[in-house]
Amino acid sequence: MALGKLKHRIRTTAQRFGVDLRRVVPDDTALYDRLYPHGRFYNVGAGSFFHPRWINLDYVSDWYRDDQKNVIHCDLMSDDPLPIPDASADVIYTSHTIEHVKDDAVDRLFRESYRALKPGGFLRVTTGPDADTDFAAMQRSDEDWFYWDKAYDRPGTFETMLHAPATSVPLEERWLHHVATMLAPNDLSPSVHKFDAVEIRRIIAEKGKIGALDYFTGLTEWRGDRPGNHVSWWSHDKIAAFMRNAGFAEPYRSGYGQSACAPLRNTLYFDNTHPQMSVYVEAVR
């Protein structure tokens, strides 16, 4: 789902009643001054993120126009290199971005990150859904796991993306929407392929988890007019494999607020998009 759109809707609704929901965060510049006095930090897919020490890269579009702040345009689906000089970045962070682009774009992003990072620099990737936990929840019919769908149930919350309230369709179709958005029957995105719950179960039975994930995402396409769609699936093992292919020797599993890079442990700025269903992986150049 377009999480930025939901956050903007909540903020603007609250403001009508005189309530300002903007987060107040403590000044952490002393930490940066001590550890990285001349550091360069990049947030790829930054959305509404803002920190005075960070440079924001994102795909500038009408879809995200209400959320983006001080963003340098960066199209991960193009062949263009990241706008970062060689061996110059101390940290590259990307949160809930790679699921919105195809596998080859993520491969290019990780290779570009390896090029751009200084020796000892950090690449931190968080994404959701974690394909392993999401699939397991669907298999055990755990509707409560898919809590975010409830935000798209009331009139005025779902009509720009869905035909009907998010929780009104079978769980299998809600799971598919989270993995390969345009293939879900309830999604407004045009596609020659739409799969109902029975077809989803049949394909999983025939192909297994990984085979089904590859099959469904293989039928998706990235659309510039709907960059919020999910078009690829990710787990710890898959992210780590892509990182190793990009040159990182020892990617490692991380967790919410558990970065080995001290500034990234500030969860008022980082790792705060749906921690329950996210996966965190980190690597050092």
Short mmCIF file of C-alpha atoms in Angstrom, two decimals, residues 67-249:
data_model
loop_
_atom_site.label_atom_id
_atom_site.label_comp_id
_atom_site.label_asym_id
_atom_site.label_seq_id
_atom_site.Cartn_x
_atom_site.Cartn_y
_atom_site.Cartn_z
CA ASP A 67 5.30 13.46 1.07
CA GLN A 68 8.66 14.16 -0.52
CA LYS A 69 10.97 16.72 1.08
CA ASN A 70 14.21 18.15 -0.32
CA VAL A 71 14.54 15.24 -2.72
CA ILE A 72 17.03 14.72 -5.53
CA HIS A 73 15.33 12.79 -8.31
CA CYS A 74 16.61 9.23 -8.65
CA ASP A 75 14.98 6.63 -10.90
CA LEU A 76 16.14 3.20 -9.76
CA MET A 77 14.49 1.59 -12.78
CA SER A 78 16.81 3.45 -15.14
CA ASP A 79 20.42 2.53 -15.92
CA ASP A 80 21.65 5.79 -14.44
CA PRO A 81 24.22 5.54 -11.64
CA LEU A 82 23.39 6.83 -8.18
CA PRO A 83 24.28 10.54 -7.96
CA ILE A 84 27.03 9.77 -5.46
CA PRO A 85 30.79 9.99 -6.20
CA ASP A 86 32.95 6.88 -5.89
CA ALA A 87 33.99 5.87 -2.35
CA SER A 88 32.48 8.99 -0.82
CA ALA A 89 29.47 7.86 1.24
CA ASP A 90 29.63 6.84 4.88
CA VAL A 91 26.11 5.38 4.98
CA ILE A 92 23.48 4.47 2.41
CA TYR A 93 20.08 3.64 3.87
CA THR A 94 16.96 2.47 2.07
CA SER A 95 13.66 1.68 3.75
CA HIS A 96 10.64 0.07 2.09
CA THR A 97 11.89 0.91 -1.38
CA ILE A 98 13.24 -2.25 -3.00
CA GLU A 99 9.84 -3.97 -3.03
CA HIS A 100 8.66 -1.22 -5.40
CA VAL A 101 11.22 -1.95 -8.14
CA LYS A 102 12.24 -5.07 -10.07
CA ASP A 103 15.07 -7.42 -9.13
CA ASP A 104 17.49 -6.05 -11.72
CA ALA A 105 17.03 -2.55 -10.29
CA VAL A 106 17.86 -3.82 -6.80
CA ASP A 107 20.93 -5.58 -8.12
CA ARG A 108 22.03 -2.29 -9.71
CA LEU A 109 21.26 -0.35 -6.51
CA PHE A 110 23.41 -2.67 -4.39
CA ARG A 111 26.28 -2.59 -6.89
CA GLU A 112 26.07 1.18 -7.06
CA SER A 113 26.04 1.35 -3.26
CA TYR A 114 29.19 -0.75 -3.12
CA ARG A 115 30.83 1.63 -5.59
CA ALA A 116 29.74 4.76 -3.73
CA LEU A 117 30.54 3.71 -0.16
CA LYS A 118 33.85 4.39 1.51
CA PRO A 119 35.70 1.33 2.83
CA GLY A 120 33.98 0.61 6.14
CA GLY A 121 30.79 2.36 5.03
CA PHE A 122 27.36 0.90 5.80
CA LEU A 123 24.53 -0.22 3.54
CA ARG A 124 21.34 -0.79 5.53
CA VAL A 125 18.24 -2.21 3.84
CA THR A 126 14.83 -2.60 5.38
CA THR A 127 11.83 -3.75 3.40
CA GLY A 128 8.41 -5.22 3.83
CA PRO A 129 6.76 -7.50 3.69
CA ASP A 130 9.30 -10.03 4.85
CA ALA A 131 8.28 -12.71 2.36
CA ASP A 132 8.88 -15.52 4.85
CA THR A 133 6.71 -14.22 7.70
CA ASP A 134 4.04 -12.84 5.37
CA PHE A 135 3.68 -16.17 3.57
CA ALA A 136 3.56 -18.10 6.85
CA ALA A 137 0.77 -15.82 8.13
CA MET A 138 -1.27 -16.37 4.98
CA GLN A 139 -0.77 -20.11 5.19
CA ARG A 140 -2.07 -20.25 8.75
CA SER A 141 -5.01 -17.93 7.88
CA ASP A 142 -3.78 -15.30 10.36
CA GLU A 143 -5.88 -12.31 9.35
CA ASP A 144 -4.62 -10.26 12.29
CA TRP A 145 -1.11 -10.34 10.81
CA PHE A 146 -2.33 -8.19 7.92
CA TYR A 147 -3.26 -5.35 10.27
CA TRP A 148 -2.41 -2.56 7.81
CA ASP A 149 -5.34 -3.49 5.59
CA LYS A 150 -7.71 -2.09 8.21
CA ALA A 151 -6.48 1.39 7.35
CA TYR A 152 -8.08 0.97 3.91
CA ASP A 153 -11.57 -0.09 4.97
CA ARG A 154 -13.51 3.13 5.52
CA PRO A 155 -14.97 5.24 2.72
CA GLY A 156 -12.44 7.77 1.55
CA THR A 157 -9.41 5.60 2.36
CA PHE A 158 -9.31 3.01 -0.40
CA GLU A 159 -11.01 4.33 -3.53
CA THR A 160 -7.87 5.62 -5.27
CA MET A 161 -6.23 2.19 -5.06
CA LEU A 162 -8.88 -0.48 -4.53
CA HIS A 163 -12.30 -1.47 -5.85
CA ALA A 164 -13.56 -2.39 -2.38
CA PRO A 165 -12.40 -2.16 1.25
CA ALA A 166 -9.12 -4.00 1.75
CA THR A 167 -10.41 -6.54 4.28
CA SER A 168 -13.50 -7.41 2.22
CA VAL A 169 -11.64 -9.87 -0.02
CA PRO A 170 -10.13 -13.30 0.77
CA LEU A 171 -6.86 -13.40 2.69
CA GLU A 172 -5.03 -14.99 -0.22
CA GLU A 173 -5.86 -12.01 -2.41
CA ARG A 174 -4.77 -9.59 0.32
CA TRP A 175 -1.46 -11.48 0.53
CA LEU A 176 -1.04 -11.27 -3.24
CA HIS A 177 -1.72 -7.55 -3.15
CA HIS A 178 1.18 -7.19 -0.73
CA VAL A 179 3.54 -9.19 -2.97
CA ALA A 180 2.48 -8.40 -6.55
CA THR A 181 0.02 -5.55 -6.22
CA MET A 182 -1.25 -5.29 -9.77
CA LEU A 183 -2.23 -8.98 -9.92
CA ALA A 184 -4.73 -8.69 -7.06
CA PRO A 185 -8.34 -8.54 -8.30
CA ASN A 186 -9.20 -5.80 -5.83
CA ASP A 187 -6.43 -3.47 -7.04
CA LEU A 188 -7.22 -0.79 -9.61
CA SER A 189 -3.95 -1.26 -11.48
CA PRO A 190 -4.58 -2.63 -14.98
CA SER A 191 -3.17 -6.09 -15.65
CA VAL A 192 -3.94 -8.92 -18.03
CA HIS A 193 -3.26 -11.23 -15.08
CA LYS A 194 -5.54 -11.27 -12.05
CA PHE A 195 -5.66 -14.19 -9.62
CA ASP A 196 -8.44 -15.07 -7.21
CA ALA A 197 -7.98 -17.01 -3.98
CA VAL A 198 -8.54 -20.43 -5.56
CA GLU A 199 -5.99 -19.76 -8.30
CA ILE A 200 -3.46 -18.44 -5.78
CA ARG A 201 -3.74 -21.61 -3.69
CA ARG A 202 -3.42 -23.78 -6.79
CA ILE A 203 -0.24 -22.04 -7.92
CA ILE A 204 1.29 -22.27 -4.44
CA ALA A 205 0.50 -25.99 -4.33
CA GLU A 206 2.08 -26.52 -7.75
CA LYS A 207 5.16 -24.32 -7.39
CA GLY A 208 5.88 -24.05 -3.68
CA LYS A 209 6.60 -20.83 -1.82
CA ILE A 210 9.65 -19.57 -3.74
CA GLY A 211 8.32 -20.73 -7.09
CA ALA A 212 4.99 -19.00 -6.50
CA LEU A 213 6.65 -15.77 -5.36
CA ASP A 214 8.87 -15.76 -8.45
CA TYR A 215 5.92 -16.59 -10.69
CA PHE A 216 3.65 -13.83 -9.38
CA THR A 217 6.28 -11.07 -9.26
CA GLY A 218 7.54 -12.17 -12.67
CA LEU A 219 4.16 -11.18 -14.09
CA THR A 220 4.28 -7.68 -12.65
CA GLU A 221 5.67 -4.62 -14.33
CA TRP A 222 6.89 -1.36 -12.87
CA ARG A 223 4.58 1.54 -13.71
CA GLY A 224 5.70 5.15 -13.41
CA ASP A 225 2.13 6.23 -12.69
CA ARG A 226 1.81 3.73 -9.82
CA PRO A 227 5.28 3.56 -8.21
CA GLY A 228 3.73 2.52 -4.91
CA ASN A 229 2.89 -0.94 -6.26
CA HIS A 230 4.86 -3.92 -4.95
CA VAL A 231 6.58 -5.70 -7.83
CA SER A 232 9.24 -7.85 -6.17
CA TRP A 233 9.55 -10.06 -3.10
CA TRP A 234 12.29 -10.05 -0.48
CA SER A 235 13.50 -12.12 2.45
CA HIS A 236 16.69 -11.97 4.49
CA ASP A 237 18.29 -14.72 2.42
CA LYS A 238 17.44 -13.11 -0.92
CA ILE A 239 18.65 -9.65 0.14
CA ALA A 240 21.89 -11.10 1.52
CA ALA A 241 22.49 -13.02 -1.72
CA PHE A 242 22.03 -9.84 -3.77
CA MET A 243 24.42 -7.99 -1.46
CA ARG A 244 27.07 -10.67 -1.85
CA ASN A 245 26.67 -10.54 -5.62
CA ALA A 246 27.26 -6.78 -5.43
CA GLY A 247 30.58 -7.27 -3.64
CA PHE A 248 29.69 -7.13 0.06
CA ALA A 249 31.56 -9.97 1.75
#
